[in-house]
Backbone atoms as SQL, in Angstrom:
CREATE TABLE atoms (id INTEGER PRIMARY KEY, chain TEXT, resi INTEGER, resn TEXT, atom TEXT, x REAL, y REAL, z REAL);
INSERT INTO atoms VALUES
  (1, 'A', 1, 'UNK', 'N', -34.029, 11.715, 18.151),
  (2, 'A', 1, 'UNK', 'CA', -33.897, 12.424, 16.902),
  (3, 'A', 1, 'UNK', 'C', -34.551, 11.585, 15.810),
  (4, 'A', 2, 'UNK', 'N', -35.413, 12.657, 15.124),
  (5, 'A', 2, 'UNK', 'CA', -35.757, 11.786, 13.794),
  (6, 'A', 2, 'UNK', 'C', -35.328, 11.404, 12.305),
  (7, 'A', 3, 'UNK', 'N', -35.718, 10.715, 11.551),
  (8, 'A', 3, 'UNK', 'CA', -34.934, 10.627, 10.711),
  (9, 'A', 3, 'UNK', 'C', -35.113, 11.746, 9.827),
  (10, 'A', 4, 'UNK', 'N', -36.417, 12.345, 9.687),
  (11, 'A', 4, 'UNK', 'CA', -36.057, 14.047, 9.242),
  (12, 'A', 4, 'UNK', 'C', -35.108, 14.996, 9.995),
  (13, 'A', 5, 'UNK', 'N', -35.314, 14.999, 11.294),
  (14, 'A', 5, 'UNK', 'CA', -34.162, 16.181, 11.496),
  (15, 'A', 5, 'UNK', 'C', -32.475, 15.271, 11.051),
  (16, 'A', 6, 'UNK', 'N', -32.409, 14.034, 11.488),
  (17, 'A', 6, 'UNK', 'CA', -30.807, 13.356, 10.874),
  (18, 'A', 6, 'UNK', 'C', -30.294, 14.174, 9.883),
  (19, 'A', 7, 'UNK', 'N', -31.715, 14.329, 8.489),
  (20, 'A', 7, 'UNK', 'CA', -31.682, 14.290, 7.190),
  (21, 'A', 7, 'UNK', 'C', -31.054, 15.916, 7.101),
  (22, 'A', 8, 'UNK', 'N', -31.943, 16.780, 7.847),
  (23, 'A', 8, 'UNK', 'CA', -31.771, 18.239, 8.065),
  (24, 'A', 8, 'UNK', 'C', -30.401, 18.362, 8.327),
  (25, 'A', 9, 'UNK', 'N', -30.037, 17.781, 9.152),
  (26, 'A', 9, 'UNK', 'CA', -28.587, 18.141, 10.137),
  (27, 'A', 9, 'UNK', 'C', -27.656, 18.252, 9.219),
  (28, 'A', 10, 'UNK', 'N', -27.450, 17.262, 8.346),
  (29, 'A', 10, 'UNK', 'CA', -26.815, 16.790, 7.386),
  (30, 'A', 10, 'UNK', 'C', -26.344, 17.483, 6.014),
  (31, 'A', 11, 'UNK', 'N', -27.913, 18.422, 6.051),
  (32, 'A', 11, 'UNK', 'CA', -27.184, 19.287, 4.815),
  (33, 'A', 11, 'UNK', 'C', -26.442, 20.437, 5.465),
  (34, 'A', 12, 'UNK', 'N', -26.341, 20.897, 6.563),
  (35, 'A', 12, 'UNK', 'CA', -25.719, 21.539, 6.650),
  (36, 'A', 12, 'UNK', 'C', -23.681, 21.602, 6.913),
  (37, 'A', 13, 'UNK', 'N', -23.523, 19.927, 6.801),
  (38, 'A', 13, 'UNK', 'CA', -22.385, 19.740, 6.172),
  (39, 'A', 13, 'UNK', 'C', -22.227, 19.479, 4.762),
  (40, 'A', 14, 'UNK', 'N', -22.685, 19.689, 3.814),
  (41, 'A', 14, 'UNK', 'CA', -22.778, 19.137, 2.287),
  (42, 'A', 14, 'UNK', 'C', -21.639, 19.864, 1.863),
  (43, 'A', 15, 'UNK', 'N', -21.682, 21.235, 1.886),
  (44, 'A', 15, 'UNK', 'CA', -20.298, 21.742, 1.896),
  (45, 'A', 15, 'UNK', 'C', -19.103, 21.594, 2.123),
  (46, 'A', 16, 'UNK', 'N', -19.159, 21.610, 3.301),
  (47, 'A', 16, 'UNK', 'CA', -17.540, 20.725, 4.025),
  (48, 'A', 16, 'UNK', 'C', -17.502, 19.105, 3.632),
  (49, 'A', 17, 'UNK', 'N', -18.293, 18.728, 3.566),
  (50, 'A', 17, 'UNK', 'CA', -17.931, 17.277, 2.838),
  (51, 'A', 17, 'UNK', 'C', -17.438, 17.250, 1.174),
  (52, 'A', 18, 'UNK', 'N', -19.069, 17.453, 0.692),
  (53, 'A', 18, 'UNK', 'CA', -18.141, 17.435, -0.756),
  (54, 'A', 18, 'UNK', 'C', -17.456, 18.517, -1.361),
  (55, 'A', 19, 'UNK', 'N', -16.865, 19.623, -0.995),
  (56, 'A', 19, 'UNK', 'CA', -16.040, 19.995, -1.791),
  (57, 'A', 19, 'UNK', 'C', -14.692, 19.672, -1.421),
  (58, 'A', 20, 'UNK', 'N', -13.890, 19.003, -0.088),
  (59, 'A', 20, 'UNK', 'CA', -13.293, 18.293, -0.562),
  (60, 'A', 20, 'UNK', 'C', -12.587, 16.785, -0.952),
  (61, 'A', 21, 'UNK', 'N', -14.056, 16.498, -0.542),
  (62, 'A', 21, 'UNK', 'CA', -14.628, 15.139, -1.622),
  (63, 'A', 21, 'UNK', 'C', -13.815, 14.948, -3.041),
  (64, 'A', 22, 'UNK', 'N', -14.708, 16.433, -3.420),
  (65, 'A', 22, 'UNK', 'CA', -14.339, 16.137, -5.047),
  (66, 'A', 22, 'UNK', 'C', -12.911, 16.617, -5.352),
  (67, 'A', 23, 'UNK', 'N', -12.099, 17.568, -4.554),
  (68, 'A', 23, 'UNK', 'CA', -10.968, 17.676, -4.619),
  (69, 'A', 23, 'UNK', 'C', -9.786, 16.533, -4.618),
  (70, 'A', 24, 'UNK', 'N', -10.173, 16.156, -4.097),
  (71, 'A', 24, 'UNK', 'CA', -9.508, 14.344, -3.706),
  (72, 'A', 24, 'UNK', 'C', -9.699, 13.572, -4.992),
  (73, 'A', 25, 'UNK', 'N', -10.802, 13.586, -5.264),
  (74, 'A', 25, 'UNK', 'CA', -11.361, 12.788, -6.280),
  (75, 'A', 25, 'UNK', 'C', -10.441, 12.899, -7.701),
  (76, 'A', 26, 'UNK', 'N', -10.583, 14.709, -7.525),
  (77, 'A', 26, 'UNK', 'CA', -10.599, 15.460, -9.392),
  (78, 'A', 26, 'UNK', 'C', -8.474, 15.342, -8.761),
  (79, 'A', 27, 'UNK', 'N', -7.954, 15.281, -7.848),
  (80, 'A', 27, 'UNK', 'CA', -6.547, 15.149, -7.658),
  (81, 'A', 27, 'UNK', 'C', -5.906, 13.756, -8.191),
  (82, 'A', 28, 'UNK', 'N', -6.487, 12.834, -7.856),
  (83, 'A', 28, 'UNK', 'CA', -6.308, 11.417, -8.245),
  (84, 'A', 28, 'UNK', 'C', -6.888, 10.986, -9.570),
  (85, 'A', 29, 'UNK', 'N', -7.626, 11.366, -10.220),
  (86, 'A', 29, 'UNK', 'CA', -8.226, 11.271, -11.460),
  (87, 'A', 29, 'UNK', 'C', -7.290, 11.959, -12.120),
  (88, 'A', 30, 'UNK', 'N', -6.936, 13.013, -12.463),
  (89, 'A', 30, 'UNK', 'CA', -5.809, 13.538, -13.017),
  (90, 'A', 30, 'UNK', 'C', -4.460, 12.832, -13.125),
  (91, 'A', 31, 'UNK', 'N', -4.249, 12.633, -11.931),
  (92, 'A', 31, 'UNK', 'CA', -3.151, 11.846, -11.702),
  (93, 'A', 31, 'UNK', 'C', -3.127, 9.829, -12.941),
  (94, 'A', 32, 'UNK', 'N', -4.800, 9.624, -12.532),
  (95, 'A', 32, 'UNK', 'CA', -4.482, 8.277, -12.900),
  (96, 'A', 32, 'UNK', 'C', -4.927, 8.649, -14.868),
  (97, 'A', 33, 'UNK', 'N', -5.873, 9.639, -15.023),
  (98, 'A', 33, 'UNK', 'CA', -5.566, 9.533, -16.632),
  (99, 'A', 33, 'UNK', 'C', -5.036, 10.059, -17.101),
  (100, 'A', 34, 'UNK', 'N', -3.838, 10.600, -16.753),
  (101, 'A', 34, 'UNK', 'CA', -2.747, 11.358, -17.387),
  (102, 'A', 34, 'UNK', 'C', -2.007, 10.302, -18.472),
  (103, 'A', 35, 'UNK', 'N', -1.736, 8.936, -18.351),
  (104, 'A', 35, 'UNK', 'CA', -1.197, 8.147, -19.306),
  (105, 'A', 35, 'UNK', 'C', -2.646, 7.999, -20.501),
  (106, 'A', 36, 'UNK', 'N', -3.425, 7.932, -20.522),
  (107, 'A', 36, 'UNK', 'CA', -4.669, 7.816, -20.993),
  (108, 'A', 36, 'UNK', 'C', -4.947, 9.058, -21.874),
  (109, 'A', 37, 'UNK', 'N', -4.501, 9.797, -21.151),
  (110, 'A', 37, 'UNK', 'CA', -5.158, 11.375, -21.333),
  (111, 'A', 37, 'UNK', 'C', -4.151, 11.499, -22.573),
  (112, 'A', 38, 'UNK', 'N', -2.782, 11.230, -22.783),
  (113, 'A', 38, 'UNK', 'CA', -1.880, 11.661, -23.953),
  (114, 'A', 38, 'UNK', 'C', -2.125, 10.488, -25.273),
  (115, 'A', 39, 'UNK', 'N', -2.424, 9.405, -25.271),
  (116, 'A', 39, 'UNK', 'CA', -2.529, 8.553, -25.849),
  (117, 'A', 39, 'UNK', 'C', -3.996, 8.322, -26.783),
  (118, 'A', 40, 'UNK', 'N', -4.924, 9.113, -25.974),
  (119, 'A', 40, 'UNK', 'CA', -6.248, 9.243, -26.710),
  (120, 'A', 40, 'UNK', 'C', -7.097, 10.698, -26.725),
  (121, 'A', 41, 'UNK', 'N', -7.938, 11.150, -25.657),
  (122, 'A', 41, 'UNK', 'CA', -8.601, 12.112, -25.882),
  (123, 'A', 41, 'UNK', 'C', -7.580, 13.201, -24.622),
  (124, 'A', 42, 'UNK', 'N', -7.171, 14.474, -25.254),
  (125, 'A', 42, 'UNK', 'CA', -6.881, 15.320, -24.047),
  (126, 'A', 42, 'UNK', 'C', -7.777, 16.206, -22.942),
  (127, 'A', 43, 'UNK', 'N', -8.969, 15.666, -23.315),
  (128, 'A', 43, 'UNK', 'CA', -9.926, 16.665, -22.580),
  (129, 'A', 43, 'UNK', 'C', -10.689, 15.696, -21.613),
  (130, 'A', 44, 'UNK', 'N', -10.280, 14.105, -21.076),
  (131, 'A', 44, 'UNK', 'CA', -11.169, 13.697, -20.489),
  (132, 'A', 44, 'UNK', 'C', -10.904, 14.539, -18.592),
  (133, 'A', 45, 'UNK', 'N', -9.536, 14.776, -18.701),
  (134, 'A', 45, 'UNK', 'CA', -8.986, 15.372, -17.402),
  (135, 'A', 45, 'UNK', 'C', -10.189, 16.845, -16.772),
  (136, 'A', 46, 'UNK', 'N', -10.010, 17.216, -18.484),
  (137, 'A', 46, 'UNK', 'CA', -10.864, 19.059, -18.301),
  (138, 'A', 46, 'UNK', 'C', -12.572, 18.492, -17.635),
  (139, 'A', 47, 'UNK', 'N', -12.634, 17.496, -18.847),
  (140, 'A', 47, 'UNK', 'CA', -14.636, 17.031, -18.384),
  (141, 'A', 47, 'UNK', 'C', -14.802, 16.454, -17.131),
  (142, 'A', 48, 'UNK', 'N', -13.945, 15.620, -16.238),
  (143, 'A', 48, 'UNK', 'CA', -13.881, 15.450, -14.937),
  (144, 'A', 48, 'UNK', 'C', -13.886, 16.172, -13.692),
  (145, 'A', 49, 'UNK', 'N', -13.328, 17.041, -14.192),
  (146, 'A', 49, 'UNK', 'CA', -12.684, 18.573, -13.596),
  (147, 'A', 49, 'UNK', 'C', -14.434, 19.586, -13.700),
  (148, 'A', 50, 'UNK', 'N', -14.260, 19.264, -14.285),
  (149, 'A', 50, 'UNK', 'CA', -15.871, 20.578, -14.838),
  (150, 'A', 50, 'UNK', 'C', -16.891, 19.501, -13.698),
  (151, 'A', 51, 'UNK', 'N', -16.823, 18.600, -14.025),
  (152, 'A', 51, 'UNK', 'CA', -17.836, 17.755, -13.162),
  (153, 'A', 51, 'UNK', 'C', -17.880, 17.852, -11.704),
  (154, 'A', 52, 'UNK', 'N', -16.564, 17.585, -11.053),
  (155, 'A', 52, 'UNK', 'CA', -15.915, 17.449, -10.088),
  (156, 'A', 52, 'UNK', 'C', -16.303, 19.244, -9.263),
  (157, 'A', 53, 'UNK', 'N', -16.182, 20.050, -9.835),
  (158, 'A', 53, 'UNK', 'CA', -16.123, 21.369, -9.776),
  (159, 'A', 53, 'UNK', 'C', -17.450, 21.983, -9.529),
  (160, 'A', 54, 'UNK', 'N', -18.252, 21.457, -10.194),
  (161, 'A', 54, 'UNK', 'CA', -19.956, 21.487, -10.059),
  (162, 'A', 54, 'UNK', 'C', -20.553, 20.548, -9.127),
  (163, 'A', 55, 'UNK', 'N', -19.566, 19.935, -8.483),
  (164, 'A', 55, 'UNK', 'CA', -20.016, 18.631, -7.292),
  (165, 'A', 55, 'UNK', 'C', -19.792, 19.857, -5.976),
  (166, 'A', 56, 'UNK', 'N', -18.485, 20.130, -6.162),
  (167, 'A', 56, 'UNK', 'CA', -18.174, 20.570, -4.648),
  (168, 'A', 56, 'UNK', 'C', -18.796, 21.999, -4.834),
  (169, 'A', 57, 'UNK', 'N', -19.611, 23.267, -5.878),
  (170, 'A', 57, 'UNK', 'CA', -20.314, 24.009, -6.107),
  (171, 'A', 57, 'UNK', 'C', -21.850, 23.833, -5.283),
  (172, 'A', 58, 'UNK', 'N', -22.423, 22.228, -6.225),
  (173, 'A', 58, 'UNK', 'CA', -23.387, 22.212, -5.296),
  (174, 'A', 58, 'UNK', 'C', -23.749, 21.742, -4.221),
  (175, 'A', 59, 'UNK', 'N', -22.551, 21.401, -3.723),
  (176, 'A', 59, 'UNK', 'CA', -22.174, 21.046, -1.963),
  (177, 'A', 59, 'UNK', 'C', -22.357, 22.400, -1.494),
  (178, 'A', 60, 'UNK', 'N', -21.909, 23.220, -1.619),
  (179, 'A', 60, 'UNK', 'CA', -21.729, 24.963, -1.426),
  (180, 'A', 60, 'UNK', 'C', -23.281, 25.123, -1.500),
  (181, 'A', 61, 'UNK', 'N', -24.348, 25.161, -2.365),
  (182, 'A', 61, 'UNK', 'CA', -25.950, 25.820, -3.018),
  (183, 'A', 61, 'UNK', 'C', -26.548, 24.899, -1.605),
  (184, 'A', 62, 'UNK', 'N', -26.050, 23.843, -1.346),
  (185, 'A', 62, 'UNK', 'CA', -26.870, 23.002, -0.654),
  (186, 'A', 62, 'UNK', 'C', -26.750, 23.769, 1.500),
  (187, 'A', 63, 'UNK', 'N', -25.359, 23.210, 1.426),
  (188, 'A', 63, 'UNK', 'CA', -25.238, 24.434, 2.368),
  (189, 'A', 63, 'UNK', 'C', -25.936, 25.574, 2.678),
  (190, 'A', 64, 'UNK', 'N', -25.382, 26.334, 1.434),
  (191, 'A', 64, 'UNK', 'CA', -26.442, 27.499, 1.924),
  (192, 'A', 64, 'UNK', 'C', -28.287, 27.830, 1.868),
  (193, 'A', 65, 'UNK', 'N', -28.458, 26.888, 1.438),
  (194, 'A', 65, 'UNK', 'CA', -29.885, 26.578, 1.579),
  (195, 'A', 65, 'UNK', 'C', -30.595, 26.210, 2.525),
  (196, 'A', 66, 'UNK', 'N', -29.362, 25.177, 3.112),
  (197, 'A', 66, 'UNK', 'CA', -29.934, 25.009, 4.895),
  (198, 'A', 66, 'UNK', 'C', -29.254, 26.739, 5.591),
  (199, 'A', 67, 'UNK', 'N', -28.258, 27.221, 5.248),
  (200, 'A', 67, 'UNK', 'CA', -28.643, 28.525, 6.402),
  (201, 'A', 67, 'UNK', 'C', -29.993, 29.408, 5.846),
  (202, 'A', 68, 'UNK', 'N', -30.500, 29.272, 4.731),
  (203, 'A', 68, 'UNK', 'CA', -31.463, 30.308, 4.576),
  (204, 'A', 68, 'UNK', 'C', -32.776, 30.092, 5.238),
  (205, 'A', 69, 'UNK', 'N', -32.821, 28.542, 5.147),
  (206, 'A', 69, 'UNK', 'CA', -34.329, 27.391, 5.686),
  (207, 'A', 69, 'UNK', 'C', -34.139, 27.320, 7.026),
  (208, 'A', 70, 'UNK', 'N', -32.776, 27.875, 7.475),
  (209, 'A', 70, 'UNK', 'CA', -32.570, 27.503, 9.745),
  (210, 'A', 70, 'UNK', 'C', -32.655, 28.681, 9.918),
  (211, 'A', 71, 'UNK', 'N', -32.768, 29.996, 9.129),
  (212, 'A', 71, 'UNK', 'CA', -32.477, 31.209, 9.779),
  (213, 'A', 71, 'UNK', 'C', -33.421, 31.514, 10.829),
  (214, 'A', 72, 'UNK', 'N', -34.533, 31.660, 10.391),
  (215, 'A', 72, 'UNK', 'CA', -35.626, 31.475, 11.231),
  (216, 'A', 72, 'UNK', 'C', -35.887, 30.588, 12.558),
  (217, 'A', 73, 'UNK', 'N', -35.600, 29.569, 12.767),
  (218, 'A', 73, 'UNK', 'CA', -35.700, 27.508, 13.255),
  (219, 'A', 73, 'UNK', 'C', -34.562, 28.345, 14.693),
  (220, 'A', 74, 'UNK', 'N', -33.624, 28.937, 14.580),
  (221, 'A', 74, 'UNK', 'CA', -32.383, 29.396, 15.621),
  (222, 'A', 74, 'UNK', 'C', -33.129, 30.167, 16.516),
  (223, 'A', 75, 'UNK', 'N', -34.163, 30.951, 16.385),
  (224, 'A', 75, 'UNK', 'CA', -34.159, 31.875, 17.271),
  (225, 'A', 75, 'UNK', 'C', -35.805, 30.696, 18.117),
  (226, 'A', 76, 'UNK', 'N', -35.949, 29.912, 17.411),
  (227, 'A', 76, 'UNK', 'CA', -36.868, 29.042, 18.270),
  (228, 'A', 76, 'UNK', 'C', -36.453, 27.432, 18.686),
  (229, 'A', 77, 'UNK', 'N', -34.966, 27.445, 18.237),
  (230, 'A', 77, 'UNK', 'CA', -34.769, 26.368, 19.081),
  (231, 'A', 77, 'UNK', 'C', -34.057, 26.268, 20.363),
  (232, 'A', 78, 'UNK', 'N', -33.935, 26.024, 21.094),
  (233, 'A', 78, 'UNK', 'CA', -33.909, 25.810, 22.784),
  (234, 'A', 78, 'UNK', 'C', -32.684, 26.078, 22.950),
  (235, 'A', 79, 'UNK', 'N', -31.506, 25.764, 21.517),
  (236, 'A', 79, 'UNK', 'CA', -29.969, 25.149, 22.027),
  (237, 'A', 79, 'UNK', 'C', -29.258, 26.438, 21.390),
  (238, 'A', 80, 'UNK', 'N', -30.203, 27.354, 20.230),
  (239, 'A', 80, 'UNK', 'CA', -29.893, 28.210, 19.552),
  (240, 'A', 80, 'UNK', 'C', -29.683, 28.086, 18.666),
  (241, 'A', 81, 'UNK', 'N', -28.759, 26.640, 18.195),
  (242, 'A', 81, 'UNK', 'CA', -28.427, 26.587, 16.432),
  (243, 'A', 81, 'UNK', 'C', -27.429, 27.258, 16.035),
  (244, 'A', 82, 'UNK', 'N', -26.304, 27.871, 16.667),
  (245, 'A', 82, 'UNK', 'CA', -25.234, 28.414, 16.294),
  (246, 'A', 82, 'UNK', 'C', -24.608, 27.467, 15.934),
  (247, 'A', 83, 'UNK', 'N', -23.859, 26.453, 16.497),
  (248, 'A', 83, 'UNK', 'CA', -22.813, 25.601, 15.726),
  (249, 'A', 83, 'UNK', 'C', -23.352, 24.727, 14.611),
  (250, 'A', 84, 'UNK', 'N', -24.037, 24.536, 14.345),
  (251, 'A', 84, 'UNK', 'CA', -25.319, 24.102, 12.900),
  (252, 'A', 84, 'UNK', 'C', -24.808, 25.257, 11.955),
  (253, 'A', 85, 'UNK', 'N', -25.718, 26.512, 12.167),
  (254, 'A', 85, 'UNK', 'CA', -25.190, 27.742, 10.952),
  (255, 'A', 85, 'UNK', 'C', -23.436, 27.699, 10.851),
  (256, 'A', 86, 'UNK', 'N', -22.892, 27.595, 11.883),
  (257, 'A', 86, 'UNK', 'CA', -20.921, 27.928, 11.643),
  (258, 'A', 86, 'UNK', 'C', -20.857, 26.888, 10.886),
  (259, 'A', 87, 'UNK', 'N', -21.196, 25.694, 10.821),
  (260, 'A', 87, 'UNK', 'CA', -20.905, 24.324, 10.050),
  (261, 'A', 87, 'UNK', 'C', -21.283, 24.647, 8.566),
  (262, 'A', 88, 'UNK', 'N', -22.774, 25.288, 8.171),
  (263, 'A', 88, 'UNK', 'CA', -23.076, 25.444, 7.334),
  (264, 'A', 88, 'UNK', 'C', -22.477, 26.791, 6.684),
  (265, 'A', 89, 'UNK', 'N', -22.093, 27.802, 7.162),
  (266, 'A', 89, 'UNK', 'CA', -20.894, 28.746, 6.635),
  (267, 'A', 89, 'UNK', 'C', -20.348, 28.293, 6.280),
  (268, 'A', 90, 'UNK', 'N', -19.229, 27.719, 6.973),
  (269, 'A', 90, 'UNK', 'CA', -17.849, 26.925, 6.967),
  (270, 'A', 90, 'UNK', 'C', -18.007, 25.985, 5.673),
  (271, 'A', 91, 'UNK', 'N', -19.254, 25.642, 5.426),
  (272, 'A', 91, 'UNK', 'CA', -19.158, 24.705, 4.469),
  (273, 'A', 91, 'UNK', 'C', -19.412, 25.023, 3.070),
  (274, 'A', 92, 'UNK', 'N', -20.362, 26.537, 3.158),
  (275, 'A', 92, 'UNK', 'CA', -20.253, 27.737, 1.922),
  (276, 'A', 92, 'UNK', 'C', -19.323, 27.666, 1.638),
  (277, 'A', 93, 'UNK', 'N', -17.967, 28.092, 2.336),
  (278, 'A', 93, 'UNK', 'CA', -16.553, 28.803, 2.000),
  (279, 'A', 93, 'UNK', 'C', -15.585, 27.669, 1.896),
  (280, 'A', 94, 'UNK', 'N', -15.963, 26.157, 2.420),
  (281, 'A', 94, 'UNK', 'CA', -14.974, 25.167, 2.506),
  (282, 'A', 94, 'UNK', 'C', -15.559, 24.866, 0.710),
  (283, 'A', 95, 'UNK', 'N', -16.930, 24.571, -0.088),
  (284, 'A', 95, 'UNK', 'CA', -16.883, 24.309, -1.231),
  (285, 'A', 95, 'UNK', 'C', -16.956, 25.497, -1.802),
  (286, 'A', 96, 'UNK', 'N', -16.756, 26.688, -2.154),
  (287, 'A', 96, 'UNK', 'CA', -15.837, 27.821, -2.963),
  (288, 'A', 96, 'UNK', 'C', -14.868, 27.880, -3.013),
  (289, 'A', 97, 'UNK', 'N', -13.974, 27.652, -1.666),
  (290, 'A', 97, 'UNK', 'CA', -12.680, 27.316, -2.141),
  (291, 'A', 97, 'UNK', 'C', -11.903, 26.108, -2.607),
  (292, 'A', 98, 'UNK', 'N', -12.328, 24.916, -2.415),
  (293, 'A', 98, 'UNK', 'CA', -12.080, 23.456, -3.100),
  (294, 'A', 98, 'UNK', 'C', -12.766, 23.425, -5.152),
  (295, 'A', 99, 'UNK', 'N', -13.773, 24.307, -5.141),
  (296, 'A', 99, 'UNK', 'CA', -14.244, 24.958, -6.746),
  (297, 'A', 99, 'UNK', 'C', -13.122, 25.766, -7.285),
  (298, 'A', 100, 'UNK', 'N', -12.670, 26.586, -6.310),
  (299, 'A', 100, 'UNK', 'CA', -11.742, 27.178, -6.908),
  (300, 'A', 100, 'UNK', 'C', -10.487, 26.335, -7.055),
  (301, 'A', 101, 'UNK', 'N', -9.562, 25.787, -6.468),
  (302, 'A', 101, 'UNK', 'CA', -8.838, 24.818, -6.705),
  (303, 'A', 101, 'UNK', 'C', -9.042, 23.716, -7.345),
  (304, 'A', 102, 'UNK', 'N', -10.183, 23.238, -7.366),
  (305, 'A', 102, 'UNK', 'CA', -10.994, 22.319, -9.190),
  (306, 'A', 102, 'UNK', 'C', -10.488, 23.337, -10.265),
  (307, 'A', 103, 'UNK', 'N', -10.610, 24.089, -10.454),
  (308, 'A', 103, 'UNK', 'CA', -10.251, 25.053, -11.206),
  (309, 'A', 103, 'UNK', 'C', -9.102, 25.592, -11.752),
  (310, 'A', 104, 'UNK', 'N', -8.354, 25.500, -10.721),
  (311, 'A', 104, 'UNK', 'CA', -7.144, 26.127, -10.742),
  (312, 'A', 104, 'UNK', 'C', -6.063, 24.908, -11.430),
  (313, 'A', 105, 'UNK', 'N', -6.509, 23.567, -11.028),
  (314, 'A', 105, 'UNK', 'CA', -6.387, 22.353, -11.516),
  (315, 'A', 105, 'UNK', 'C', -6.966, 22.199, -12.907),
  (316, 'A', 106, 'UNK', 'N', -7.799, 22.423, -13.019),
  (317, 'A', 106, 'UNK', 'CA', -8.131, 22.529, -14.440),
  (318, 'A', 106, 'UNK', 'C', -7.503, 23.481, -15.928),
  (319, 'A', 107, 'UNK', 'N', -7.384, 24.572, -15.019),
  (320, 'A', 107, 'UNK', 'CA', -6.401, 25.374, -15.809),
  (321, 'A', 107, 'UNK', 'C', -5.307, 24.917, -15.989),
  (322, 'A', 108, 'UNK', 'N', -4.376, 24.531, -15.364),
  (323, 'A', 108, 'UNK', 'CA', -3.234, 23.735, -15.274),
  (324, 'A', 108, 'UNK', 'C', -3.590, 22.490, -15.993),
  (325, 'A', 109, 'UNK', 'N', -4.095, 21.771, -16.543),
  (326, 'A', 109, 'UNK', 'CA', -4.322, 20.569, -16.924),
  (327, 'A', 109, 'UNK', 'C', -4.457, 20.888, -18.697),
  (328, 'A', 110, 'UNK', 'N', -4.922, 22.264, -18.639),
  (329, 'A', 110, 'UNK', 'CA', -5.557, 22.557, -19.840),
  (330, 'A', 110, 'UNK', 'C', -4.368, 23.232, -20.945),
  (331, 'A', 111, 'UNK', 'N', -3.160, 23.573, -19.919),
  (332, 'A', 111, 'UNK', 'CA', -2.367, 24.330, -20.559),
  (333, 'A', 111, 'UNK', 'C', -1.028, 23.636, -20.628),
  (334, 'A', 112, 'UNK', 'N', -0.822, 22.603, -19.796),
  (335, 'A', 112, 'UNK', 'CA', 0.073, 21.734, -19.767),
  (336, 'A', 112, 'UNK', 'C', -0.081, 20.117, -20.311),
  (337, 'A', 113, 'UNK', 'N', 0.460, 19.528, -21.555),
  (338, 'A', 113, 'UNK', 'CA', 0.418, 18.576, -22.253),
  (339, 'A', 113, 'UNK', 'C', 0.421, 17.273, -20.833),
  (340, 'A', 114, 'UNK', 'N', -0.501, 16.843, -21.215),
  (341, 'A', 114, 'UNK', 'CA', -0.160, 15.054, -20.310),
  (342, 'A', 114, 'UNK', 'C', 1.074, 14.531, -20.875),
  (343, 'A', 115, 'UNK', 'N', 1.513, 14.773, -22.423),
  (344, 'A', 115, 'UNK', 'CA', 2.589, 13.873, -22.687),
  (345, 'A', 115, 'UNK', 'C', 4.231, 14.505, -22.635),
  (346, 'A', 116, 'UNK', 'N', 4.250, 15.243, -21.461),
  (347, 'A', 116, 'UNK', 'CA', 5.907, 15.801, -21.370),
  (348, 'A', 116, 'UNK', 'C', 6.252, 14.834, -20.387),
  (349, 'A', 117, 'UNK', 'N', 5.541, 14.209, -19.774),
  (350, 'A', 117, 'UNK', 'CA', 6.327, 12.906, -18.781),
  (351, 'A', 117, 'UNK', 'C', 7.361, 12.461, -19.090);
């Protein structure tokens, strides 16, 4: 294997990796500037969140970019390329739904004071 196809293989987990990558990430970040977050600016939680949210989004664009660029590559490779495209589905719908829960986290962050602790 070469280090182009490695490179290929790879986006077709970008999805399933980072979206919930950044879920993890934007969960513990919340968590650690919540003392921070009441004491100075209340929106650094929301701008992390927006960031975090557009990470595991374009984990999702990236994904599906490798199924649009393999659609073709499956019906001429030897092995077929099915579990490649399911990975890269799986990884559409694994970062839409970790965006949506960035989100859903964000809303919650946005409507609930850091300082009722």
């Amino acid at each position: 294997m070469t280090a182009t196809e490695r490179h290929a293989k790879l986006l077709y987990w970008a999805g399933v990796a980072l979206g919930p990558l950044a879920w993890g990430i934007n969960l513990q970040g919340i968590y650690a500037l919540t003392h921070f977050s009441c004491e100075s600016t209340k929106f650094s939680g929301a701008i992390m969140s927006t960031v975090l949210a557009g990470i595991a989004l374009a984990g999702t664009a990236i994904s599906a970019c490798a199924i649009c660029r393999g659609a073709g590559a499956e019906w001429s490779d030897a092995q077929g390329g099915g579990p490649r495209t399911f990975m890269a589905w799986l990884g559409v719908g694994s970062g839409v739904l970790f965006a949506l829960v960035i989100a859903n986290q964000l809303a919650a962050s946005l409507m609930i004071s850091p300082c009722l602790r």
